[in-house]
Short mmCIF file of C-alpha atoms in Angstrom, two decimals:
data_model
loop_
_atom_site.label_atom_id
_atom_site.label_comp_id
_atom_site.label_asym_id
_atom_site.label_seq_id
_atom_site.Cartn_x
_atom_site.Cartn_y
_atom_site.Cartn_z
CA MET Y 234 63.13 70.36 85.82
CA ARG Y 235 64.71 74.00 83.47
CA SER Y 236 62.98 75.94 81.85
CA TYR Y 237 63.86 77.88 79.18
CA ILE Y 238 62.08 80.84 77.82
CA ILE Y 239 63.08 81.87 74.38
CA HIS Y 240 63.10 85.78 74.20
CA MET Y 241 64.76 88.29 72.17
CA THR Y 242 66.54 90.99 73.66
CA GLY Y 243 64.27 95.07 73.44
CA ASP Y 244 61.22 93.36 72.80
CA GLN Y 245 59.49 95.86 75.75
CA LYS Y 246 55.84 94.73 75.13
CA ARG Y 247 56.90 91.30 76.09
CA ALA Y 248 58.98 91.73 78.97
CA PRO Y 249 57.02 91.80 81.57
CA ASN Y 250 55.19 88.52 80.54
CA VAL Y 251 58.51 87.59 80.83
CA ALA Y 252 60.01 88.83 84.20
CA ARG Y 253 56.07 86.89 84.79
CA LEU Y 254 56.97 83.52 83.72
CA LEU Y 255 60.00 84.15 84.92
CA ALA Y 256 59.06 83.98 88.76
CA ASP Y 257 56.37 81.62 88.25
CA LEU Y 258 58.43 79.11 86.33
CA PRO Y 259 60.27 76.43 87.81
CA ASP Y 260 63.86 76.76 87.59
CA ALA Y 261 63.98 79.55 84.60
CA GLN Y 262 66.23 81.15 82.86
CA VAL Y 263 65.94 83.69 79.08
CA VAL Y 264 67.02 82.25 75.92
CA GLU Y 265 67.79 84.96 73.87
CA ALA Y 266 65.93 84.46 70.36
CA VAL Y 267 67.33 84.48 66.82
CA ASP Y 268 67.20 86.95 64.70
CA GLY Y 269 66.44 84.68 61.52
CA ARG Y 270 66.54 87.87 59.06
CA ALA Y 271 70.13 89.02 60.13
CA VAL Y 272 71.32 84.87 60.45
CA MET Y 273 69.80 84.45 56.45
CA SER Y 274 71.27 87.46 54.98
CA ALA Y 275 74.81 86.75 56.72
CA GLY Y 276 74.34 82.91 54.95
CA ASP Y 277 74.58 81.45 58.32
CA VAL Y 278 72.14 79.14 57.97
CA SER Y 279 71.25 75.98 55.55
CA THR Y 280 67.93 75.98 54.13
CA HIS Y 281 65.81 73.92 51.79
CA SER Y 282 62.31 75.51 51.46
CA GLY Y 283 60.03 72.57 51.32
CA VAL Y 284 61.94 69.95 49.32
CA LEU Y 285 63.51 68.30 51.54
CA HIS Y 286 61.18 66.11 53.26
CA ALA Y 287 57.41 64.27 52.03
CA PRO Y 288 55.28 65.54 52.12
CA HIS Y 289 56.70 68.45 50.10
CA TYR Y 290 56.07 72.36 52.35
CA PRO Y 291 54.29 74.38 49.33
CA PHE Y 292 55.98 77.94 51.28
CA PRO Y 293 59.69 79.67 51.13
CA LEU Y 294 60.47 80.21 54.72
CA SER Y 295 60.33 83.24 56.04
CA GLY Y 296 63.32 85.31 58.03
CA GLY Y 297 60.84 85.39 60.80
CA GLU Y 298 60.02 81.32 61.00
CA VAL Y 299 64.04 80.72 60.43
CA GLY Y 300 64.34 82.46 63.56
CA CYS Y 301 61.74 80.69 65.03
CA PHE Y 302 63.79 77.12 64.23
CA LEU Y 303 66.91 78.42 65.37
CA SER Y 304 65.75 79.21 69.00
CA HIS Y 305 64.19 75.90 69.57
CA ARG Y 306 67.33 74.54 68.93
CA LYS Y 307 69.51 76.70 70.80
CA CYS Y 308 67.44 75.28 73.04
CA TRP Y 309 67.68 72.21 72.89
CA GLN Y 310 71.39 71.86 72.55
CA LEU Y 311 71.08 73.20 75.92
CA ILE Y 312 68.95 70.41 76.82
CA ALA Y 313 71.23 68.13 74.92
CA ASP Y 314 73.89 69.27 76.72
CA GLY Y 315 72.79 69.72 80.10
CA VAL Y 316 72.67 67.26 83.56
CA ASP Y 317 68.82 67.73 83.59
CA ASP Y 318 66.97 64.56 82.29
CA TYR Y 319 64.55 66.94 80.27
CA GLY Y 320 64.03 70.69 80.84
CA LEU Y 321 60.67 72.99 79.53
CA ILE Y 322 61.60 75.12 76.68
CA VAL Y 323 57.87 77.86 76.02
CA GLU Y 324 57.65 81.29 74.04
CA ASP Y 325 57.38 84.59 75.65
CA ASP Y 326 54.26 85.13 74.40
CA MET Y 327 53.23 82.42 77.24
CA ALA Y 328 50.66 82.25 80.41
CA THR Y 329 48.95 79.74 81.95
CA ASP Y 330 46.44 79.11 84.44
CA PRO Y 331 47.42 78.80 87.71
CA VAL Y 332 44.94 76.35 89.81
CA ILE Y 333 45.33 74.08 86.16
CA TRP Y 334 48.99 74.09 85.83
CA GLN Y 335 49.77 72.44 88.93
CA ASP Y 336 48.31 69.59 87.53
CA VAL Y 337 50.87 69.55 84.13
CA LEU Y 338 53.50 69.78 85.85
CA ALA Y 339 52.46 67.00 88.63
CA LEU Y 340 52.13 65.06 85.46
CA ILE Y 341 55.36 65.96 83.67
CA ASP Y 342 57.08 65.08 87.24
CA SER Y 343 56.03 61.56 87.00
CA HIS Y 344 56.62 60.85 83.08
CA ALA Y 345 59.04 62.80 81.75
CA GLY Y 346 61.94 60.85 80.75
CA PRO Y 347 65.18 61.58 78.81
CA ASP Y 348 63.51 60.22 75.47
CA SER Y 349 60.21 62.81 76.42
CA MET Y 350 59.19 64.94 74.81
CA ILE Y 351 55.41 66.49 75.52
CA ARG Y 352 53.48 69.13 73.80
CA LEU Y 353 51.37 71.41 75.67
CA PRO Y 354 48.91 73.01 73.20
CA ALA Y 355 47.22 76.04 74.06
CA LYS Y 356 44.66 75.46 71.01
CA GLN Y 357 42.75 72.35 72.41
CA ARG Y 358 43.57 70.88 67.92
CA GLU Y 359 44.56 67.49 69.41
CA THR Y 360 42.49 63.97 68.65
CA ALA Y 361 44.12 60.46 71.73
CA SER Y 362 45.46 58.00 69.97
CA THR Y 363 46.72 56.33 73.24
CA VAL Y 364 45.68 58.35 77.16
CA ILE Y 365 48.70 57.20 78.98
CA ALA Y 366 47.56 58.99 82.40
CA ALA Y 367 45.71 61.86 84.18
CA HIS Y 368 46.54 64.37 86.95
CA GLY Y 369 43.58 66.10 88.04
CA ALA Y 370 41.61 67.46 85.03
CA ALA Y 371 44.81 66.85 82.83
CA GLN Y 372 45.48 64.31 80.55
CA LEU Y 373 48.84 62.75 78.68
CA PHE Y 374 47.86 61.26 75.65
CA LEU Y 375 49.28 60.57 72.67
CA PRO Y 376 47.71 62.61 69.13
CA ARG Y 377 46.55 60.78 66.18
CA CYS Y 378 48.37 63.88 64.67
CA ILE Y 379 50.74 66.66 66.11
CA GLY Y 380 49.70 70.30 66.28
CA LEU Y 381 51.10 73.03 65.16
CA GLN Y 382 52.45 76.10 67.53
CA THR Y 383 54.80 74.99 69.39
CA VAL Y 384 54.42 77.80 72.97
CA ALA Y 385 55.37 75.00 75.24
CA GLN Y 386 56.84 71.94 75.34
CA VAL Y 387 58.75 69.85 77.30
CA VAL Y 388 62.04 67.85 75.62
CA GLY Y 389 63.49 65.22 77.12
CA LYS Y 390 68.24 64.38 76.68
CA THR Y 391 68.07 61.97 74.37
CA ALA Y 392 65.16 63.99 72.61
CA ALA Y 393 66.79 67.08 72.03
CA ALA Y 394 69.98 65.50 70.25
CA ARG Y 395 67.47 63.23 68.18
CA LEU Y 396 65.89 66.81 66.78
CA LEU Y 397 69.19 68.64 66.41
CA ALA Y 398 70.64 65.46 64.23
CA ALA Y 399 67.23 65.92 62.25
CA THR Y 400 67.48 69.46 61.47
CA LYS Y 401 71.03 70.13 60.16
CA VAL Y 402 69.23 71.70 57.43
CA LEU Y 403 65.51 73.94 57.90
CA ASP Y 404 62.96 73.23 55.41
CA ARG Y 405 59.87 74.08 57.12
CA PRO Y 406 58.75 76.23 60.53
CA VAL Y 407 59.80 73.70 63.43
CA ASP Y 408 55.33 73.19 64.67
CA THR Y 409 55.56 71.86 60.75
CA PHE Y 410 58.31 70.13 60.69
CA LEU Y 411 57.76 68.76 64.61
CA GLN Y 412 54.45 67.14 63.02
CA MET Y 413 56.69 64.59 61.08
CA HIS Y 414 57.31 61.69 63.31
CA TRP Y 415 58.16 59.34 60.41
CA VAL Y 416 60.98 61.64 59.40
CA HIS Y 417 62.90 62.14 63.41
CA ASP Y 418 61.44 59.37 64.82
CA GLN Y 419 60.47 61.09 67.84
CA THR Y 420 57.58 60.15 69.34
CA ILE Y 421 55.30 63.41 70.53
CA HIS Y 422 52.40 63.42 73.53
CA THR Y 423 50.40 66.15 74.04
CA VAL Y 424 48.71 67.36 77.97
CA LEU Y 425 45.37 69.06 77.86
CA PRO Y 426 43.72 70.21 79.07
CA ASN Y 427 46.68 72.41 80.50
CA GLY Y 428 46.09 75.84 81.64
CA VAL Y 429 48.19 77.03 78.46
CA SER Y 430 47.54 79.82 76.88
CA GLU Y 431 49.14 82.64 73.65
CA GLU Y 432 48.72 86.37 74.57
CA THR Y 433 50.52 86.82 71.25
CA ALA Y 434 47.65 89.50 70.91
CA ALA Y 435 47.68 91.35 73.88
CA LEU Y 436 52.13 91.61 73.55
CA GLY Y 437 52.18 93.19 70.00
CA GLY Y 438 51.11 90.28 67.69
CA SER Y 439 53.31 87.55 66.33
CA THR Y 440 57.62 88.26 65.52
CA ILE Y 441 57.20 85.57 62.67
CA GLN Y 442 56.91 87.91 59.35
CA SER Y 443 53.35 87.89 58.05
CA ARG Y 444 52.98 86.69 54.57
CA PRO Y 445 51.69 89.44 52.05
CA VAL Y 446 47.86 89.36 50.86
CA GLY Y 447 48.08 88.69 48.01
CA GLY Y 448 47.03 85.51 46.34
CA LYS Y 449 45.92 84.33 49.94
CA LEU Y 450 43.13 81.87 48.57
CA ALA Y 451 46.08 80.16 46.19
CA ARG Y 452 47.83 79.78 49.72
CA GLU Y 453 44.83 78.19 52.05
CA LEU Y 454 44.11 76.00 49.16
CA LYS Y 455 47.45 74.43 49.31
CA ARG Y 456 47.88 74.55 53.64
CA MET Y 457 44.63 72.17 53.17
CA LEU Y 458 46.12 70.28 50.88
CA TYR Y 459 49.64 69.95 52.92
CA ARG Y 460 47.85 69.27 55.98
CA ALA Y 461 45.46 66.45 54.54
CA GLN Y 462 48.68 65.24 53.21
CA VAL Y 463 50.84 64.90 56.77
CA ALA Y 464 47.19 63.63 58.52
CA LEU Y 465 47.56 60.68 55.91
CA ARG Y 466 50.39 59.83 58.52
CA PRO Y 467 48.95 58.99 61.94
CA GLN Y 468 51.08 58.44 65.39
CA ARG Y 469 49.89 54.60 66.53
CA GLY Y 470 49.95 53.65 69.71
#
């Protein structure tokens, strides 16, 4: 299994963590992150903010979100074009607990394949619909509602091609798109606990553009309503 670390050259705060990931992850390489703001300014990306799929996403895409999405698509393309059945994609603020991480790698080795997408989230917020397997403390399961964030995931060669075909036009952030199994038709599994953590704050904060302070309550209400609509469409085992 190859590992793909999404990282923007020149980010000195995250460079030491990238060096650790290169040493710790299997067959790891750095994938240059996409500058979403530059791509949007140049008109080199097709976006259709929030209304391409149902439920409609209530917020416009930011440059940082576009860059994050395109960076993951870049990794999907590498996996789809490569010789391996699957690959591990991680963001450059990811860290692992080395003890439980070995259990996670064992689960991946025994259950991942070309059609797989397996999330390794930093937050334990997903409820199992069906438990598939366990190794040590780690469990592989089908979550009812797919969680947010994309710090680490295993993506199969066939799955990568499927996701690429479904994302030629972007209308929402990559993690919210991945929740929409009814759109991309990709079953998504999760491993928890997994020893993965997200060291964003320690590494200088998020690289995705923050939202303005004004209208915070209105945004939270819109977010709550959107998530309620997503929850009405669970994955079923």
